[in-house]
Amino acid sequence: MAAGVDGGDAAGARQHVFLIPESVKDAAKKMRSGLMFVKLVSPCSGEGAMYLFNMCLQQLFEIKVFKEKHHSWFINQSVQSGGLLHFATPMDPLFLLLHYLMKADKEGKFQPLAQVVVDDIYPDCVLLLKLPELEKLLRHVTEEKEIDNRKYYKYSKEKTLKWLEKKVNQTKAALKTNNINVGNRVQSTAFFSGNQVASDSEEDYLRYAHGLISDYIPKELSDDLSKYLKLPEPPALLPNPPAKKIKLSDEPVEATEDYTKFNTKDLKTEKKNSKMTAAQKALAKVDKSGMKSIDSFFGAKNKKKK
Amino acid sequence: MDDSDAATARQPRVHLRPGSLRDAAPGTLHLLPCEVLATRAAPVERFFTPAIRRGPDGLRASFRGRSLRGEEVAVPSGFVGFVMATEGPGAGLPDPEPPQRDEPPERGWDHRAAATASFGRFTLWGLEAVPGPDARVRGALGWPSLAAAIHAPVAEG
């Protein structure tokens, strides 16, 4: 799922609606080129994702797309189907570097960065090496050695977990101060997955922040981080598995009867749903979807989870 | 997606013309609660805009006979809205803007994009009712402030 910038279809009629930091616009006043969208690896899924580089100020931005069914844009005197809204937000390049450092760690030795950040599929990853203050950044997640004025790096899980803990804490603080997340109504219906636990408990914030950070690190590291943070196993309702699955699997026979009733009810309401208008259907879908991570901001993506 | 080497070796960069960000004229954007399958010119000013009524409880309009209720929504602070259009592949064409010194040479299959309009707010429309505070678009507009926290550098030590 590229951000859609890669389309370049012959018609040339496609328009992309973007929100971009003012700083990029201001920088653009002085530059003649050096803004570019490139495809790099997503550190979480390992698949391709769109990023924006500002080569002038040497900044990295990730592109996230808001996508919800049944939307379109009127842009001046034109119509653009899809109703996509792209966000370019500053990205900590360390998440991307970490992806390569962890991969290189399988070889278990100190290596120069230029040997670590290599990618046959996303060769533009070399742009990362141009970002400023890399050495300072890398100290958060690597051990380093200096031989003959050359730096060699090796991934350190210990340091990385410490770094990630700080990330989680600062994200947690932002969740608390951020109106969008603290508003009770919004929180229970949109940000937390129908959990009946008091929705503003410390643990919920921690778990939610962990979920957000997990969208930037591989699954194994996310699990390690969960242990490191001493996050208790989430109560039976994991955000991801569909409710149906739970109903069908572990319920004792007696209980199944009740649930079957619910199931048939569900089916009936689903049939009713088909009589709803398209817009109402879309709304119904929105209400149901479990919201956990960054995806919750950008509509249902059929993202493969490892 | 990564099915062939040929495909993966062609990860085009899309160069965005910085000048276009400076010069983009303000545009008018409406986010409709329905999917219009076409992507093309449309006489919005002739049919949609004149039907918009401003009442005490927001904006009203109609589209294809359905009643819409809307509200103007500002882009998050610190951000600017742009409409971008990709320009045709620049293959073989001389580069009008020579690349900067530290930029790798441009490849033939790279694309170019330019901002064609800018905006600081857009009109969000809902079917029969203004999209409430739980609407996902509104959630998405809260993303930049959270992203800032996630990606802010952490203190050393």
Coordinates of C-alpha atoms in Angstrom, one line a residue:
Chain A
M1 CA 0.0 0.0 0.0
A2 CA 2.0 2.9 -1.2
A3 CA 0.9 6.3 -0.3
G4 CA -0.5 6.7 -3.7
V5 CA 2.2 9.1 -4.9
D6 CA 3.6 6.3 -6.9
G7 CA 0.7 6.2 -9.3
G8 CA 1.9 8.4 -12.1
D9 CA -0.8 7.2 -14.3
A10 CA -0.9 8.4 -17.8
A11 CA -4.0 10.5 -17.4
G12 CA -2.2 12.7 -14.9
A13 CA -5.5 13.7 -13.5
R14 CA -4.9 12.1 -10.1
Q15 CA -4.7 14.6 -7.3
H16 CA -3.3 13.8 -3.8
V17 CA -4.5 15.8 -0.8
F18 CA -1.6 16.2 1.6
L19 CA -1.0 17.8 5.0
I20 CA 2.6 18.9 5.3
P21 CA 4.5 20.6 8.1
E22 CA 4.8 24.3 7.6
S23 CA 8.5 24.0 8.1
V24 CA 8.8 22.1 4.8
K25 CA 6.9 24.9 3.0
D26 CA 9.2 27.5 4.6
A27 CA 12.3 25.5 3.6
A28 CA 11.0 25.3 0.1
K29 CA 11.4 29.0 -0.2
K30 CA 15.2 28.6 -0.4
M31 CA 15.5 25.4 -2.3
R32 CA 15.3 24.5 -5.9
S33 CA 15.1 20.8 -5.5
G34 CA 15.6 18.2 -2.9
L35 CA 12.1 17.3 -1.8
M36 CA 11.3 13.8 -2.8
F37 CA 9.0 10.9 -2.1
V38 CA 10.8 7.6 -1.9
K39 CA 9.8 4.1 -1.1
L40 CA 11.6 2.5 1.8
V41 CA 11.0 -0.4 4.0
S42 CA 8.4 -0.2 6.8
P43 CA 10.3 -1.2 9.9
C44 CA 7.3 -3.0 11.3
S45 CA 6.0 -5.0 8.4
G46 CA 9.1 -5.2 6.3
E47 CA 7.0 -4.1 3.3
G48 CA 7.3 -1.0 1.3
A49 CA 6.1 2.3 2.6
M50 CA 6.3 5.9 1.3
Y51 CA 8.5 8.5 2.9
L52 CA 9.3 12.1 2.1
F53 CA 12.9 13.4 2.3
N54 CA 13.8 17.0 2.6
M55 CA 17.4 16.7 1.4
C56 CA 17.9 20.4 2.1
L57 CA 17.2 20.3 5.8
Q58 CA 18.0 16.6 5.9
Q59 CA 14.7 15.5 7.4
L60 CA 12.7 12.4 7.1
F61 CA 8.9 12.3 7.1
E62 CA 6.7 9.3 7.0
I63 CA 3.5 9.3 4.9
K64 CA 0.4 8.0 6.4
V65 CA -2.9 7.9 4.5
F66 CA -6.3 8.4 6.0
K67 CA -8.6 6.1 4.0
E68 CA -12.2 5.4 4.9
K69 CA -14.9 3.9 2.7
H70 CA -17.3 6.2 0.9
H71 CA -15.4 9.5 0.6
S72 CA -14.5 11.7 -2.3
W73 CA -13.0 15.1 -2.7
F74 CA -14.2 18.1 -4.5
I75 CA -11.0 20.0 -5.3
N76 CA -11.8 23.4 -6.9
Q77 CA -13.6 22.5 -10.1
S78 CA -12.9 18.8 -10.1
V79 CA -13.8 15.6 -8.3
Q80 CA -11.3 13.1 -6.9
S81 CA -12.6 9.7 -5.9
G82 CA -11.3 7.9 -2.8
G83 CA -11.3 10.8 -0.4
L84 CA -7.7 10.0 0.7
L85 CA -5.9 12.4 3.0
H86 CA -2.1 12.0 3.2
F87 CA -0.1 13.1 6.2
A88 CA 3.6 13.8 6.1
T89 CA 4.8 13.8 9.7
P90 CA 8.4 13.9 11.0
M91 CA 9.8 10.4 11.5
D92 CA 12.6 9.3 13.9
P93 CA 15.1 7.8 11.4
L94 CA 16.3 5.5 14.2
F95 CA 13.3 3.2 13.7
L96 CA 14.5 2.6 10.1
L97 CA 18.1 2.3 11.0
L98 CA 17.1 -0.2 13.7
H99 CA 15.5 -2.4 11.1
Y100 CA 18.9 -2.7 9.3
L101 CA 20.9 -2.9 12.5
M102 CA 18.8 -5.8 13.7
K103 CA 19.1 -7.5 10.3
A104 CA 22.9 -7.1 10.3
D105 CA 23.1 -8.3 13.9
K106 CA 22.5 -11.9 12.6
E107 CA 26.1 -11.7 11.5
G108 CA 27.0 -10.8 15.1
K109 CA 29.9 -8.4 14.5
F110 CA 30.7 -4.7 14.5
Q111 CA 30.2 -3.2 11.1
P112 CA 30.5 0.2 9.5
L113 CA 27.1 1.8 8.9
A114 CA 27.5 1.8 5.1
Q115 CA 27.6 -2.0 5.2
V116 CA 24.6 -2.2 7.5
V117 CA 22.2 0.1 5.7
V118 CA 22.0 -1.8 2.4
D119 CA 18.9 -3.0 0.7
D120 CA 18.4 -4.6 -2.7
I121 CA 14.7 -3.9 -2.7
Y122 CA 14.7 -0.4 -1.4
P123 CA 18.1 1.0 -2.5
D124 CA 17.1 4.5 -1.5
C125 CA 17.8 3.5 2.1
V126 CA 21.3 5.0 1.5
L127 CA 19.6 8.4 1.9
L128 CA 19.3 7.6 5.6
L129 CA 23.0 7.8 5.8
K130 CA 22.9 11.5 4.9
L131 CA 20.7 12.4 7.9
P132 CA 22.5 14.6 10.5
E133 CA 23.7 13.5 13.9
L134 CA 23.5 9.8 13.0
E135 CA 26.3 8.9 15.4
K136 CA 24.5 10.5 18.3
L137 CA 21.3 8.7 17.4
L138 CA 22.9 5.4 17.0
R139 CA 24.2 5.5 20.6
H140 CA 20.7 4.8 21.7
V141 CA 20.6 1.4 20.1
T142 CA 24.1 0.2 19.4
E143 CA 27.5 -0.5 20.8
E144 CA 30.2 1.2 18.9
K145 CA 33.9 0.8 18.3
E146 CA 36.3 3.2 16.7
I147 CA 39.3 1.9 14.8
D148 CA 41.5 4.1 12.7
N149 CA 38.9 6.9 12.9
R150 CA 36.2 4.7 11.5
K151 CA 33.2 3.8 13.4
Y152 CA 31.8 0.3 13.7
Y153 CA 28.4 -0.5 15.1
K154 CA 26.6 -3.5 16.6
Y155 CA 23.0 -3.7 17.6
S156 CA 22.4 -3.8 21.4
K157 CA 19.1 -5.2 22.5
E158 CA 19.6 -3.9 26.0
K159 CA 20.1 -0.3 24.9
T160 CA 17.3 -0.5 22.4
L161 CA 14.8 -1.6 25.0
K162 CA 15.8 1.3 27.2
W163 CA 15.4 3.6 24.3
L164 CA 12.0 2.2 23.5
E165 CA 10.9 2.5 27.0
K166 CA 11.6 6.2 26.9
K167 CA 9.7 6.4 23.6
V168 CA 6.8 4.7 25.2
N169 CA 6.8 7.1 28.1
Q170 CA 6.9 10.2 26.0
T171 CA 4.1 8.8 23.9
K172 CA 2.1 8.0 27.0
A173 CA 2.6 11.6 28.2
A174 CA 1.4 12.9 24.9
L175 CA -1.6 10.6 25.0
K176 CA -2.5 12.0 28.3
T177 CA -2.1 15.7 27.4
N178 CA -3.6 15.3 24.0
N179 CA -7.2 16.3 23.9
I180 CA -8.1 13.8 21.3
N181 CA -7.2 10.9 23.4
V182 CA -8.2 12.2 26.8
G183 CA -11.8 13.0 25.9
N184 CA -13.7 10.2 27.6
R185 CA -16.2 9.7 24.8
V186 CA -13.7 9.6 22.1
Q187 CA -11.4 7.4 24.1
S188 CA -13.9 4.7 24.9
T189 CA -15.5 4.6 21.5
A190 CA -12.6 5.2 19.2
F191 CA -9.2 4.8 20.8
F192 CA -9.6 1.7 23.0
S193 CA -11.1 -1.4 21.8
G194 CA -14.4 -1.6 23.6
N195 CA -12.5 -2.5 26.8
Q196 CA -14.8 -2.3 29.8
V197 CA -11.9 -1.4 32.1
A198 CA -11.9 2.2 33.2
S199 CA -10.6 3.7 30.0
D200 CA -8.1 6.1 31.4
S201 CA -6.2 3.7 33.7
E202 CA -2.4 3.9 33.7
E203 CA -2.2 0.4 32.2
D204 CA -4.4 1.3 29.3
Y205 CA -2.2 4.3 28.4
L206 CA 0.9 2.2 28.7
R207 CA -0.6 -0.5 26.5
Y208 CA -1.8 2.0 23.9
A209 CA 1.6 3.7 23.8
H210 CA 3.2 0.3 23.4
G211 CA 0.9 -0.4 20.5
L212 CA 1.8 2.8 18.8
I213 CA 5.5 2.2 19.1
S214 CA 5.0 -1.4 18.0
D215 CA 4.0 0.0 14.6
Y216 CA 7.6 1.0 14.1
I217 CA 9.5 -2.1 15.3
P218 CA 9.4 -5.8 14.3
K219 CA 7.0 -8.1 16.1
E220 CA 9.8 -9.9 18.1
L221 CA 11.1 -6.6 19.5
S222 CA 7.5 -5.5 20.3
D223 CA 7.1 -8.7 22.4
D224 CA 10.4 -8.2 24.1
L225 CA 9.4 -4.6 24.9
S226 CA 6.1 -5.8 26.3
K227 CA 7.9 -8.0 28.7
Y228 CA 10.5 -5.3 29.5
L229 CA 7.6 -2.9 30.4
K230 CA 6.1 -5.6 32.5
L231 CA 2.9 -5.2 30.5
P232 CA 0.4 -7.8 31.8
E233 CA -1.1 -10.0 29.2
P234 CA -4.1 -8.2 27.8
P235 CA -7.4 -9.5 29.2
A236 CA -9.0 -12.1 27.0
L237 CA -10.0 -9.6 24.4
L238 CA -7.0 -9.0 22.4
P239 CA -7.7 -6.1 20.1
N240 CA -7.0 -8.0 16.9
P241 CA -8.8 -11.4 16.8
P242 CA -12.4 -11.0 15.5
A243 CA -15.1 -11.5 18.1
K244 CA -16.5 -14.4 16.2
K245 CA -13.5 -16.5 16.7
I246 CA -13.8 -16.2 20.4
K247 CA -17.4 -17.2 20.3
L248 CA -16.6 -20.3 18.2
S249 CA -13.6 -21.6 20.0
D250 CA -13.3 -21.7 23.8
E251 CA -16.8 -21.4 25.0
P252 CA -18.1 -24.3 27.1
V253 CA -21.0 -26.1 25.6
E254 CA -23.6 -24.6 27.9
A255 CA -22.6 -21.1 27.1
T256 CA -22.6 -21.8 23.4
E257 CA -26.4 -21.8 23.4
D258 CA -26.5 -18.3 24.5
Y259 CA -23.9 -17.2 22.1
T260 CA -25.6 -19.0 19.3
K261 CA -28.6 -16.8 20.0
F262 CA -26.4 -13.8 19.8
N263 CA -25.0 -15.1 16.6
T264 CA -28.3 -15.5 14.9
K265 CA -29.2 -12.0 16.1
D266 CA -26.0 -10.8 14.6
L267 CA -26.9 -12.4 11.3
K268 CA -30.3 -10.7 11.4
T269 CA -28.9 -7.4 12.1
E270 CA -26.4 -8.0 9.3
K271 CA -29.2 -8.6 6.9
K272 CA -30.8 -5.4 8.1
N273 CA -27.6 -3.7 7.5
S274 CA -27.8 -4.6 3.8
K275 CA -30.9 -2.5 3.6
M276 CA -29.0 0.5 5.1
T277 CA -27.7 3.1 2.8
A278 CA -24.1 2.9 1.8
A279 CA -23.2 5.7 4.1
Q280 CA -24.8 4.2 7.1
K281 CA -23.1 0.9 6.3
A282 CA -19.8 2.6 6.3
L283 CA -20.6 4.2 9.7
A284 CA -21.6 0.8 11.1
K285 CA -18.4 -0.6 10.0
V286 CA -16.4 2.2 11.6
D287 CA -18.1 1.6 14.9
K288 CA -17.2 -2.0 14.9
S289 CA -13.6 -1.9 14.0
G290 CA -11.2 -2.6 16.9
M291 CA -8.9 0.3 17.3
K292 CA -5.5 -0.2 18.7
S293 CA -2.6 1.4 16.9
I294 CA -1.8 3.8 14.2
D295 CA -4.1 2.1 11.9
S296 CA -6.9 3.5 14.0
F297 CA -6.1 6.9 12.7
F298 CA -6.1 6.0 9.1
G299 CA -9.0 3.7 8.4
A300 CA -9.1 0.0 7.7
K301 CA -6.0 -1.2 6.0
N302 CA -5.7 -4.8 5.1
K303 CA -2.3 -4.9 6.6
K304 CA -0.7 -8.2 7.0
K305 CA 0.4 -8.7 10.6
K306 CA 3.3 -11.1 11.0
Chain B
M1 CA 4.0 -6.4 -5.0
D2 CA 7.5 -7.7 -4.8
D3 CA 6.9 -10.3 -7.4
S4 CA 9.6 -9.6 -9.8
D5 CA 13.1 -8.2 -9.8
A6 CA 12.1 -5.8 -12.6
A7 CA 9.4 -4.4 -10.5
T8 CA 11.4 -4.0 -7.3
A9 CA 14.4 -2.5 -9.1
R10 CA 12.1 0.3 -10.2
Q11 CA 11.3 2.1 -7.0
P12 CA 10.7 5.5 -8.5
R13 CA 11.5 8.6 -6.6
V14 CA 8.9 11.3 -7.0
H15 CA 10.6 14.7 -6.9
L16 CA 8.4 17.4 -5.6
R17 CA 9.0 20.9 -7.0
P18 CA 9.7 23.1 -4.0
G19 CA 8.7 26.1 -6.1
S20 CA 5.2 24.7 -6.4
L21 CA 4.8 24.8 -2.6
R22 CA 5.5 28.5 -2.7
D23 CA 3.3 29.4 -5.6
A24 CA 0.3 27.1 -5.1
A25 CA -2.9 29.2 -5.1
P26 CA -5.5 28.7 -2.4
G27 CA -8.0 26.0 -3.3
T28 CA -11.4 25.0 -2.1
L29 CA -11.8 21.5 -0.8
H30 CA -14.9 19.5 0.2
L31 CA -14.7 16.0 1.7
L32 CA -18.0 14.3 0.7
P33 CA -19.5 11.3 2.6
C34 CA -19.9 9.3 -0.6
E35 CA -17.8 7.8 -3.2
V36 CA -17.8 9.4 -6.6
L37 CA -16.1 6.9 -8.8
A38 CA -14.9 9.4 -11.4
T39 CA -11.8 11.5 -11.1
R40 CA -12.0 14.4 -13.4
A41 CA -13.1 18.0 -13.9
A42 CA -16.5 18.8 -12.4
P43 CA -18.6 22.0 -12.4
V44 CA -18.6 22.3 -8.6
E45 CA -19.1 26.0 -8.8
R46 CA -22.1 25.6 -10.9
F47 CA -24.0 23.0 -9.0
F48 CA -22.6 22.4 -5.5
T49 CA -21.3 25.7 -4.3
P50 CA -24.5 27.7 -4.9
A51 CA -26.5 25.1 -3.0
I52 CA -24.5 25.6 0.2
R53 CA -26.5 27.4 2.9
R54 CA -25.0 28.7 6.1
G55 CA -27.3 28.2 9.1
P56 CA -27.0 28.6 12.8
D57 CA -26.1 24.9 13.1
G58 CA -23.6 24.6 10.3
L59 CA -23.6 24.3 6.6
R60 CA -26.2 22.6 4.4
A61 CA -26.0 21.4 0.9
S62 CA -27.2 18.6 -1.3
F63 CA -25.7 16.2 -3.7
R64 CA -27.6 13.9 -5.9
G65 CA -30.7 14.7 -4.1
R66 CA -29.4 13.8 -0.7
S67 CA -29.1 16.3 2.1
L68 CA -25.6 17.0 3.4
R69 CA -24.6 18.8 6.6
G70 CA -21.1 20.2 6.8
E71 CA -18.6 22.0 8.9
E72 CA -15.4 23.8 8.1
V73 CA -12.4 21.9 9.5
A74 CA -9.0 23.5 10.0
V75 CA -5.8 21.6 9.2
P76 CA -3.8 20.8 12.3
S77 CA -1.7 23.7 13.6
G78 CA 1.8 23.7 12.2
F79 CA 0.6 22.1 9.0
V80 CA -0.4 23.3 5.6
G81 CA -2.7 21.5 3.1
F82 CA -1.5 20.9 -0.4
V83 CA -3.1 19.3 -3.5
M84 CA -0.4 17.4 -5.4
A85 CA -0.5 16.2 -8.9
T86 CA 2.1 13.9 -10.4
E87 CA 3.5 15.1 -13.7
G88 CA 4.4 12.6 -16.4
P89 CA 7.5 10.5 -16.1
G90 CA 10.5 12.7 -16.8
A91 CA 12.2 10.1 -19.0
G92 CA 14.5 11.7 -21.5
L93 CA 13.5 15.3 -20.6
P94 CA 16.2 17.7 -19.6
D95 CA 15.8 18.6 -15.9
P96 CA 14.6 22.2 -15.6
E97 CA 16.0 22.4 -12.1
P98 CA 19.5 21.1 -11.8
P99 CA 19.8 18.8 -8.8
Q100 CA 21.7 20.0 -5.8
R101 CA 25.3 18.9 -5.4
D102 CA 24.7 16.3 -2.7
E103 CA 21.7 14.8 -4.5
P104 CA 22.3 11.6 -6.4
P105 CA 21.8 12.0 -10.1
E106 CA 18.2 11.8 -11.1
R107 CA 17.2 8.6 -12.8
G108 CA 15.4 8.4 -16.0
W109 CA 12.2 6.8 -14.7
D110 CA 11.8 9.2 -11.8
H111 CA 8.5 11.1 -11.6
R112 CA 7.9 14.7 -10.7
A113 CA 5.1 16.1 -8.6
A114 CA 3.9 19.6 -8.0
A115 CA 1.5 21.3 -5.6
T116 CA -1.4 22.6 -7.6
A117 CA -3.3 24.2 -4.7
S118 CA -2.9 25.0 -1.0
F119 CA -5.5 25.1 1.8
G120 CA -5.7 25.8 5.5
R121 CA -9.2 24.4 5.9
F122 CA -11.6 22.2 4.2
T123 CA -15.3 21.5 4.4
L124 CA -16.2 18.1 6.0
W125 CA -19.6 16.9 4.9
G126 CA -21.8 14.2 6.5
L127 CA -25.0 12.5 5.3
E128 CA -27.9 14.2 7.0
A129 CA -25.7 15.1 10.0
V130 CA -22.4 16.8 10.6
P131 CA -19.8 14.1 11.2
G132 CA -19.5 14.0 15.0
P133 CA -16.4 14.1 17.2
D134 CA -16.0 10.4 16.8
A135 CA -15.6 10.6 13.0
R136 CA -12.5 9.0 11.9
V137 CA -11.4 12.0 9.8
R138 CA -11.3 14.0 13.0
G139 CA -9.2 11.3 14.7
A140 CA -6.8 11.3 11.8
L141 CA -6.4 15.1 12.2
G142 CA -5.1 14.4 15.7
W143 CA -2.4 12.2 14.3
P144 CA 0.3 14.9 13.8
S145 CA 0.4 15.9 17.5
L146 CA 0.8 12.3 18.5
A147 CA 3.3 11.5 15.8
A148 CA 5.4 14.4 17.1
A149 CA 5.6 12.7 20.5
I150 CA 6.4 9.3 19.1
H151 CA 9.2 10.6 16.9
A152 CA 10.7 13.2 19.1
P153 CA 14.3 12.3 20.0
V154 CA 14.7 11.0 23.6
A155 CA 17.2 12.2 26.1
E156 CA 20.4 10.3 26.2
G157 CA 21.6 8.2 29.1

